[in-house]
């Protein structure tokens, strides 16, 4: 009975939110939010329509609900201060991203410098001669890069279909060179075990999607090359133009 009551209450709240959204159509503008209608399509077929109403500044509800009642909050990030011409601008950007300007008390700042000398020990290469959608060329590029690195490669994909297509084209070729290739969504092994195998076999390489992009630690020489076949960020929406 309690479950049914909770379910009905949740549905009532959902309907109330929908009514609130519909009531704003054609009404006065709310400077704190932005509204738009969107139609979702797959392969030219329209399957859903939605009325979206996000905050223009999502850190306001975050500061009100999370930061304000908390005794303290610690926000850490390796790239939080990215952007800006000087340290003050970078810190102002970081504080704006996490809602720090909204509470009455100013935040404390702390920065720990990286122990790694990236300019001296890292290199970034942008490949421009592989056409988008050319799976054979993409697979060949992956194979040549992995061979050049002698394994130790983490290949990241934005689509499972492309991952499987590349793996199917290059796995045997690399195996003949003594370079094992493992892949998420292909090998019947959980992601954690795949990472362990990759970490323990310096000549092996691993292909995966977003689950391998964040929170994976492979220290030492086991990881020597990271290859990304596409930018791993969502497509821009109306919010990106605001």
PDB file of C-alpha atoms in Angstrom:
ATOM      1  CA  UNK A   1       0.000   0.000   0.000  1.00  0.00           C
ATOM      2  CA  UNK A   2       2.811   2.414   0.882  1.00  0.00           C
ATOM      3  CA  UNK A   3       4.479   1.693  -2.443  1.00  0.00           C
ATOM      4  CA  UNK A   4       1.250   2.434  -4.316  1.00  0.00           C
ATOM      5  CA  UNK A   5       0.776   5.688  -2.385  1.00  0.00           C
ATOM      6  CA  UNK A   6       4.341   6.767  -3.149  1.00  0.00           C
ATOM      7  CA  UNK A   7       3.866   5.888  -6.841  1.00  0.00           C
ATOM      8  CA  UNK A   8       0.649   7.926  -7.072  1.00  0.00           C
ATOM      9  CA  UNK A   9       2.325  10.845  -5.290  1.00  0.00           C
ATOM     10  CA  UNK A  10       5.252  10.770  -7.712  1.00  0.00           C
ATOM     11  CA  UNK A  11       2.904  10.763 -10.695  1.00  0.00           C
ATOM     12  CA  UNK A  12       0.908  13.663  -9.233  1.00  0.00           C
ATOM     13  CA  UNK A  13       4.098  15.688  -8.828  1.00  0.00           C
ATOM     14  CA  UNK A  14       5.089  14.876 -12.413  1.00  0.00           C
ATOM     15  CA  UNK A  15       1.707  16.012 -13.756  1.00  0.00           C
ATOM     16  CA  UNK A  16       1.935  19.204 -11.682  1.00  0.00           C
ATOM     17  CA  UNK A  17       5.330  19.943 -13.202  1.00  0.00           C
ATOM     18  CA  UNK A  18       3.924  19.381 -16.699  1.00  0.00           C
ATOM     19  CA  UNK A  19       0.986  21.716 -16.007  1.00  0.00           C
ATOM     20  CA  UNK A  20       3.390  24.358 -14.728  1.00  0.00           C
ATOM     21  CA  UNK A  21       5.444  24.099 -17.909  1.00  0.00           C
ATOM     22  CA  UNK A  22       2.377  24.305 -20.166  1.00  0.00           C
ATOM     23  CA  UNK A  23       1.063  27.313 -18.246  1.00  0.00           C
ATOM     24  CA  UNK A  24       4.246  29.192 -19.133  1.00  0.00           C
ATOM     25  CA  UNK A  25       3.784  28.723 -22.883  1.00  0.00           C
ATOM     26  CA  UNK A  26       3.031  32.177 -24.257  1.00  0.00           C
ATOM     27  CA  UNK A  27       3.260  33.680 -20.770  1.00  0.00           C
ATOM     28  CA  UNK A  28       5.696  36.173 -19.243  1.00  0.00           C
ATOM     29  CA  UNK A  29       9.406  35.514 -19.599  1.00  0.00           C
ATOM     30  CA  UNK A  30      11.260  34.117 -16.583  1.00  0.00           C
ATOM     31  CA  UNK A  31      14.791  35.581 -16.600  1.00  0.00           C
ATOM     32  CA  UNK A  32      16.129  32.655 -14.539  1.00  0.00           C
ATOM     33  CA  UNK A  33      15.113  29.947 -17.038  1.00  0.00           C
ATOM     34  CA  UNK A  34      15.078  29.258 -20.751  1.00  0.00           C
ATOM     35  CA  UNK A  35      12.260  27.341 -22.449  1.00  0.00           C
ATOM     36  CA  UNK A  36      12.199  25.604 -25.803  1.00  0.00           C
ATOM     37  CA  UNK A  37      10.378  22.861 -27.664  1.00  0.00           C
ATOM     38  CA  UNK A  38      12.424  20.032 -29.161  1.00  0.00           C
ATOM     39  CA  UNK A  39      11.549  17.141 -31.447  1.00  0.00           C
ATOM     40  CA  UNK A  40      13.658  13.977 -31.138  1.00  0.00           C
ATOM     41  CA  UNK A  41      14.321  12.057 -34.342  1.00  0.00           C
ATOM     42  CA  UNK A  42      16.056   8.786 -35.151  1.00  0.00           C
ATOM     43  CA  UNK A  43      16.822   8.014 -38.793  1.00  0.00           C
ATOM     44  CA  UNK A  44      14.315  10.651 -39.891  1.00  0.00           C
ATOM     45  CA  UNK A  45      11.491   9.305 -37.715  1.00  0.00           C
ATOM     46  CA  UNK A  46      10.024  11.576 -35.057  1.00  0.00           C
ATOM     47  CA  UNK A  47       9.449   9.625 -31.855  1.00  0.00           C
ATOM     48  CA  UNK A  48       9.189  12.200 -29.069  1.00  0.00           C
ATOM     49  CA  UNK A  49       8.562  15.873 -28.413  1.00  0.00           C
ATOM     50  CA  UNK A  50       9.527  17.738 -25.275  1.00  0.00           C
ATOM     51  CA  UNK A  51       9.185  21.114 -23.611  1.00  0.00           C
ATOM     52  CA  UNK A  52      12.503  21.867 -21.892  1.00  0.00           C
ATOM     53  CA  UNK A  53      12.985  24.330 -19.067  1.00  0.00           C
ATOM     54  CA  UNK A  54      16.509  24.335 -17.576  1.00  0.00           C
ATOM     55  CA  UNK A  55      18.094  27.002 -15.417  1.00  0.00           C
ATOM     56  CA  UNK A  56      20.229  29.553 -17.216  1.00  0.00           C
ATOM     57  CA  UNK A  57      22.588  29.265 -14.244  1.00  0.00           C
ATOM     58  CA  UNK A  58      22.307  25.700 -12.863  1.00  0.00           C
ATOM     59  CA  UNK A  59      24.665  26.579 -10.013  1.00  0.00           C
ATOM     60  CA  UNK A  60      21.880  28.612  -8.329  1.00  0.00           C
ATOM     61  CA  UNK A  61      19.743  25.588  -7.334  1.00  0.00           C
ATOM     62  CA  UNK A  62      22.951  23.650  -6.585  1.00  0.00           C
ATOM     63  CA  UNK A  63      24.093  26.378  -4.183  1.00  0.00           C
ATOM     64  CA  UNK A  64      20.656  26.634  -2.574  1.00  0.00           C
ATOM     65  CA  UNK A  65      20.059  22.914  -2.091  1.00  0.00           C
ATOM     66  CA  UNK A  66      23.597  21.560  -1.579  1.00  0.00           C
ATOM     67  CA  UNK A  67      25.964  24.339  -0.526  1.00  0.00           C
ATOM     68  CA  UNK A  68      23.741  26.505   1.666  1.00  0.00           C
ATOM     69  CA  UNK A  69      22.677  23.847   4.231  1.00  0.00           C
ATOM     70  CA  UNK A  70      26.107  22.145   4.286  1.00  0.00           C
ATOM     71  CA  UNK A  71      28.659  22.712   7.063  1.00  0.00           C
ATOM     72  CA  UNK A  72      31.302  22.750   4.364  1.00  0.00           C
ATOM     73  CA  UNK A  73      31.891  21.618   0.802  1.00  0.00           C
ATOM     74  CA  UNK A  74      35.050  20.540  -1.007  1.00  0.00           C
ATOM     75  CA  UNK A  75      35.139  20.715  -4.806  1.00  0.00           C
ATOM     76  CA  UNK A  76      38.130  19.247  -6.630  1.00  0.00           C
ATOM     77  CA  UNK A  77      38.966  18.920 -10.299  1.00  0.00           C
ATOM     78  CA  UNK A  78      42.065  18.638 -12.450  1.00  0.00           C
ATOM     79  CA  UNK A  79      40.611  21.076 -15.006  1.00  0.00           C
ATOM     80  CA  UNK A  80      38.398  23.318 -12.871  1.00  0.00           C
ATOM     81  CA  UNK A  81      40.585  26.385 -13.434  1.00  0.00           C
ATOM     82  CA  UNK A  82      40.938  25.798 -17.168  1.00  0.00           C
ATOM     83  CA  UNK A  83      40.560  28.963 -19.232  1.00  0.00           C
ATOM     84  CA  UNK A  84      41.435  32.566 -18.464  1.00  0.00           C
ATOM     85  CA  UNK A  85      44.366  34.866 -19.156  1.00  0.00           C
ATOM     86  CA  UNK A  86      45.726  34.869 -15.599  1.00  0.00           C
ATOM     87  CA  UNK A  87      45.343  33.117 -12.240  1.00  0.00           C
ATOM     88  CA  UNK A  88      42.587  35.450 -11.017  1.00  0.00           C
ATOM     89  CA  UNK A  89      40.476  34.906 -14.128  1.00  0.00           C
ATOM     90  CA  UNK A  90      40.984  31.136 -13.926  1.00  0.00           C
ATOM     91  CA  UNK A  91      39.890  31.042 -10.300  1.00  0.00           C
ATOM     92  CA  UNK A  92      36.868  33.262 -11.006  1.00  0.00           C
ATOM     93  CA  UNK A  93      35.870  30.850 -13.770  1.00  0.00           C
ATOM     94  CA  UNK A  94      36.267  27.866 -11.445  1.00  0.00           C
ATOM     95  CA  UNK A  95      34.140  29.478  -8.733  1.00  0.00           C
ATOM     96  CA  UNK A  96      31.405  30.381 -11.211  1.00  0.00           C
ATOM     97  CA  UNK A  97      31.275  26.773 -12.437  1.00  0.00           C
ATOM     98  CA  UNK A  98      30.501  25.367  -8.978  1.00  0.00           C
ATOM     99  CA  UNK A  99      28.193  28.087  -7.631  1.00  0.00           C
ATOM    100  CA  UNK A 100      30.722  29.517  -5.174  1.00  0.00           C
ATOM    101  CA  UNK A 101      29.638  33.173  -5.734  1.00  0.00           C
ATOM    102  CA  UNK A 102      26.116  32.488  -4.439  1.00  0.00           C
ATOM    103  CA  UNK A 103      26.757  31.643  -0.743  1.00  0.00           C
ATOM    104  CA  UNK A 104      27.426  34.616   1.563  1.00  0.00           C
ATOM    105  CA  UNK A 105      30.862  33.358   2.598  1.00  0.00           C
ATOM    106  CA  UNK A 106      33.664  33.563   0.064  1.00  0.00           C
ATOM    107  CA  UNK A 107      35.372  30.247  -0.767  1.00  0.00           C
ATOM    108  CA  UNK A 108      38.922  29.300   0.134  1.00  0.00           C
ATOM    109  CA  UNK A 109      41.268  28.406  -2.710  1.00  0.00           C
ATOM    110  CA  UNK A 110      43.902  25.717  -2.843  1.00  0.00           C
ATOM    111  CA  UNK A 111      45.923  24.451  -5.793  1.00  0.00           C
ATOM    112  CA  UNK A 112      48.322  21.507  -5.894  1.00  0.00           C
ATOM    113  CA  UNK A 113      50.678  21.562  -8.835  1.00  0.00           C
ATOM    114  CA  UNK A 114      50.903  18.431 -10.954  1.00  0.00           C
ATOM    115  CA  UNK A 115      53.980  16.264 -10.292  1.00  0.00           C
ATOM    116  CA  UNK A 116      54.097  15.351 -13.984  1.00  0.00           C
ATOM    117  CA  UNK A 117      56.033  17.336 -16.562  1.00  0.00           C
ATOM    118  CA  UNK A 118      53.513  17.028 -19.394  1.00  0.00           C
ATOM    119  CA  UNK A 119      55.256  19.388 -21.893  1.00  0.00           C
ATOM    120  CA  UNK A 120      58.458  17.318 -21.677  1.00  0.00           C
ATOM    121  CA  UNK A 121      56.909  13.839 -21.626  1.00  0.00           C
ATOM    122  CA  UNK A 122      53.695  14.072 -23.651  1.00  0.00           C
ATOM    123  CA  UNK A 123      52.775  14.773 -27.251  1.00  0.00           C
ATOM    124  CA  UNK A 124      49.382  15.486 -28.817  1.00  0.00           C
ATOM    125  CA  UNK A 125      48.779  14.523 -32.457  1.00  0.00           C
ATOM    126  CA  UNK A 126      45.659  15.395 -34.484  1.00  0.00           C
ATOM    127  CA  UNK A 127      45.001  13.087 -37.444  1.00  0.00           C
ATOM    128  CA  UNK A 128      43.302  14.872 -40.340  1.00  0.00           C
ATOM    129  CA  UNK A 129      43.564  12.392 -43.222  1.00  0.00           C
ATOM    130  CA  UNK A 130      40.931   9.880 -42.036  1.00  0.00           C
ATOM    131  CA  UNK A 131      37.507  10.738 -43.465  1.00  0.00           C
ATOM    132  CA  UNK A 132      34.527  10.633 -41.148  1.00  0.00           C
ATOM    133  CA  UNK A 133      32.605   7.386 -41.594  1.00  0.00           C
ATOM    134  CA  UNK A 134      35.467   5.575 -43.356  1.00  0.00           C
ATOM    135  CA  UNK A 135      35.679   2.555 -41.054  1.00  0.00           C
ATOM    136  CA  UNK A 136      38.456   0.698 -42.975  1.00  0.00           C
ATOM    137  CA  UNK A 137      40.660   3.820 -42.873  1.00  0.00           C
ATOM    138  CA  UNK A 138      39.896   4.314 -39.183  1.00  0.00           C
ATOM    139  CA  UNK A 139      40.803   0.693 -38.422  1.00  0.00           C
ATOM    140  CA  UNK A 140      44.019   0.987 -40.395  1.00  0.00           C
ATOM    141  CA  UNK A 141      44.963   4.148 -38.491  1.00  0.00           C
ATOM    142  CA  UNK A 142      44.355   2.405 -35.156  1.00  0.00           C
ATOM    143  CA  UNK A 143      46.438  -0.598 -36.217  1.00  0.00           C
ATOM    144  CA  UNK A 144      49.370   1.528 -37.373  1.00  0.00           C
ATOM    145  CA  UNK A 145      49.357   3.598 -34.179  1.00  0.00           C
ATOM    146  CA  UNK A 146      49.208   0.523 -31.947  1.00  0.00           C
ATOM    147  CA  UNK A 147      52.023  -1.117 -33.909  1.00  0.00           C
ATOM    148  CA  UNK A 148      54.135   2.037 -33.650  1.00  0.00           C
ATOM    149  CA  UNK A 149      53.627   2.149 -29.885  1.00  0.00           C
ATOM    150  CA  UNK A 150      54.277  -1.562 -29.441  1.00  0.00           C
ATOM    151  CA  UNK A 151      50.934  -1.980 -27.703  1.00  0.00           C
ATOM    152  CA  UNK A 152      50.162  -0.127 -24.494  1.00  0.00           C
ATOM    153  CA  UNK A 153      47.331   1.722 -26.260  1.00  0.00           C
ATOM    154  CA  UNK A 154      43.940   2.745 -24.892  1.00  0.00           C
ATOM    155  CA  UNK A 155      41.530   3.327 -27.780  1.00  0.00           C
ATOM    156  CA  UNK A 156      38.416   5.320 -26.925  1.00  0.00           C
ATOM    157  CA  UNK A 157      35.266   5.355 -29.052  1.00  0.00           C
ATOM    158  CA  UNK A 158      32.043   7.356 -29.001  1.00  0.00           C
ATOM    159  CA  UNK A 159      30.008   4.538 -30.591  1.00  0.00           C
ATOM    160  CA  UNK A 160      29.961   0.818 -29.824  1.00  0.00           C
ATOM    161  CA  UNK A 161      29.353  -0.032 -33.495  1.00  0.00           C
ATOM    162  CA  UNK A 162      32.603   1.632 -34.573  1.00  0.00           C
ATOM    163  CA  UNK A 163      34.498  -0.004 -31.723  1.00  0.00           C
ATOM    164  CA  UNK A 164      33.364  -3.459 -32.809  1.00  0.00           C
ATOM    165  CA  UNK A 165      34.072  -2.685 -36.454  1.00  0.00           C
ATOM    166  CA  UNK A 166      37.636  -1.579 -35.744  1.00  0.00           C
ATOM    167  CA  UNK A 167      38.293  -4.508 -33.403  1.00  0.00           C
ATOM    168  CA  UNK A 168      37.097  -7.014 -35.980  1.00  0.00           C
ATOM    169  CA  UNK A 169      39.432  -5.582 -38.614  1.00  0.00           C
ATOM    170  CA  UNK A 170      42.656  -5.319 -36.608  1.00  0.00           C
ATOM    171  CA  UNK A 171      42.606  -7.942 -33.818  1.00  0.00           C
ATOM    172  CA  UNK A 172      44.140 -10.743 -35.917  1.00  0.00           C
ATOM    173  CA  UNK A 173      46.652  -8.379 -37.542  1.00  0.00           C
ATOM    174  CA  UNK A 174      47.928  -7.250 -34.133  1.00  0.00           C
ATOM    175  CA  UNK A 175      47.898 -10.780 -32.721  1.00  0.00           C
ATOM    176  CA  UNK A 176      50.291 -11.891 -35.456  1.00  0.00           C
ATOM    177  CA  UNK A 177      52.683  -9.200 -34.218  1.00  0.00           C
ATOM    178  CA  UNK A 178      52.404 -10.447 -30.630  1.00  0.00           C
ATOM    179  CA  UNK A 179      50.202  -7.535 -29.536  1.00  0.00           C
ATOM    180  CA  UNK A 180      47.005  -8.723 -27.789  1.00  0.00           C
ATOM    181  CA  UNK A 181      43.903  -6.567 -28.310  1.00  0.00           C
ATOM    182  CA  UNK A 182      41.074  -6.539 -25.768  1.00  0.00           C
ATOM    183  CA  UNK A 183      37.799  -4.682 -26.154  1.00  0.00           C
ATOM    184  CA  UNK A 184      34.857  -3.648 -24.067  1.00  0.00           C
ATOM    185  CA  UNK A 185      31.518  -4.758 -25.608  1.00  0.00           C
ATOM    186  CA  UNK A 186      33.402  -7.543 -27.454  1.00  0.00           C
ATOM    187  CA  UNK A 187      35.191  -9.674 -24.861  1.00  0.00           C
ATOM    188  CA  UNK A 188      32.797 -11.370 -22.394  1.00  0.00           C
ATOM    189  CA  UNK A 189      34.698  -9.871 -19.446  1.00  0.00           C
ATOM    190  CA  UNK A 190      33.681  -7.070 -17.099  1.00  0.00           C
ATOM    191  CA  UNK A 191      35.319  -3.678 -17.512  1.00  0.00           C
ATOM    192  CA  UNK A 192      37.334  -3.871 -14.284  1.00  0.00           C
ATOM    193  CA  UNK A 193      38.943  -7.173 -15.294  1.00  0.00           C
ATOM    194  CA  UNK A 194      39.756  -5.814 -18.763  1.00  0.00           C
ATOM    195  CA  UNK A 195      41.576  -2.875 -17.172  1.00  0.00           C
ATOM    196  CA  UNK A 196      43.478  -5.258 -14.871  1.00  0.00           C
ATOM    197  CA  UNK A 197      44.592  -7.352 -17.860  1.00  0.00           C
ATOM    198  CA  UNK A 198      45.627  -4.226 -19.751  1.00  0.00           C
ATOM    199  CA  UNK A 199      47.575  -2.975 -16.737  1.00  0.00           C
ATOM    200  CA  UNK A 200      49.419  -6.294 -16.286  1.00  0.00           C
ATOM    201  CA  UNK A 201      50.314  -6.871 -19.956  1.00  0.00           C
ATOM    202  CA  UNK A 202      52.502  -4.024 -21.315  1.00  0.00           C
ATOM    203  CA  UNK A 203      52.184  -5.305 -24.906  1.00  0.00           C
ATOM    204  CA  UNK A 204      48.381  -5.418 -24.848  1.00  0.00           C
ATOM    205  CA  UNK A 205      45.933  -2.733 -25.960  1.00  0.00           C
ATOM    206  CA  UNK A 206      42.365  -2.019 -24.909  1.00  0.00           C
ATOM    207  CA  UNK A 207      39.406  -0.529 -26.779  1.00  0.00           C
ATOM    208  CA  UNK A 208      36.424   0.918 -24.954  1.00  0.00           C
ATOM    209  CA  UNK A 209      33.802   3.639 -24.670  1.00  0.00           C
ATOM    210  CA  UNK A 210      32.957   6.206 -21.998  1.00  0.00           C
ATOM    211  CA  UNK A 211      33.319   3.738 -19.102  1.00  0.00           C
ATOM    212  CA  UNK A 212      37.051   3.611 -19.831  1.00  0.00           C
ATOM    213  CA  UNK A 213      37.440   7.342 -20.355  1.00  0.00           C
ATOM    214  CA  UNK A 214      36.877   8.425 -16.751  1.00  0.00           C
ATOM    215  CA  UNK A 215      38.241   6.995 -13.529  1.00  0.00           C
ATOM    216  CA  UNK A 216      40.670   4.469 -15.027  1.00  0.00           C
ATOM    217  CA  UNK A 217      44.164   4.395 -13.530  1.00  0.00           C
ATOM    218  CA  UNK A 218      46.949   2.641 -15.462  1.00  0.00           C
ATOM    219  CA  UNK A 219      50.285   3.754 -13.999  1.00  0.00           C
ATOM    220  CA  UNK A 220      53.731   2.994 -15.334  1.00  0.00           C
ATOM    221  CA  UNK A 221      54.575   2.000 -18.892  1.00  0.00           C
ATOM    222  CA  UNK A 222      51.460  -0.101 -19.508  1.00  0.00           C
ATOM    223  CA  UNK A 223      49.702   2.968 -20.944  1.00  0.00           C
ATOM    224  CA  UNK A 224      51.811   4.734 -23.560  1.00  0.00           C
ATOM    225  CA  UNK A 225      49.238   5.957 -26.051  1.00  0.00           C
ATOM    226  CA  UNK A 226      45.631   7.160 -25.951  1.00  0.00           C
ATOM    227  CA  UNK A 227      43.700   7.288 -29.229  1.00  0.00           C
ATOM    228  CA  UNK A 228      40.297   8.981 -29.490  1.00  0.00           C
ATOM    229  CA  UNK A 229      38.287   8.498 -32.675  1.00  0.00           C
ATOM    230  CA  UNK A 230      35.996  11.411 -31.926  1.00  0.00           C
ATOM    231  CA  UNK A 231      35.351  14.227 -29.498  1.00  0.00           C
ATOM    232  CA  UNK A 232      33.689  12.551 -26.477  1.00  0.00           C
ATOM    233  CA  UNK A 233      31.193  15.318 -25.711  1.00  0.00           C
ATOM    234  CA  UNK A 234      27.460  15.530 -26.424  1.00  0.00           C
ATOM    235  CA  UNK A 235      26.132  17.441 -29.405  1.00  0.00           C
ATOM    236  CA  UNK A 236      25.541  21.145 -28.699  1.00  0.00           C
ATOM    237  CA  UNK A 237      22.010  22.149 -27.728  1.00  0.00           C
ATOM    238  CA  UNK A 238      20.219  25.479 -27.383  1.00  0.00           C
ATOM    239  CA  UNK A 239      21.995  25.999 -24.055  1.00  0.00           C
ATOM    240  CA  UNK A 240      25.398  26.189 -25.741  1.00  0.00           C
ATOM    241  CA  UNK A 241      24.299  29.318 -27.600  1.00  0.00           C
ATOM    242  CA  UNK A 242      23.214  31.145 -24.418  1.00  0.00           C
TER     243      UNK A 242
END
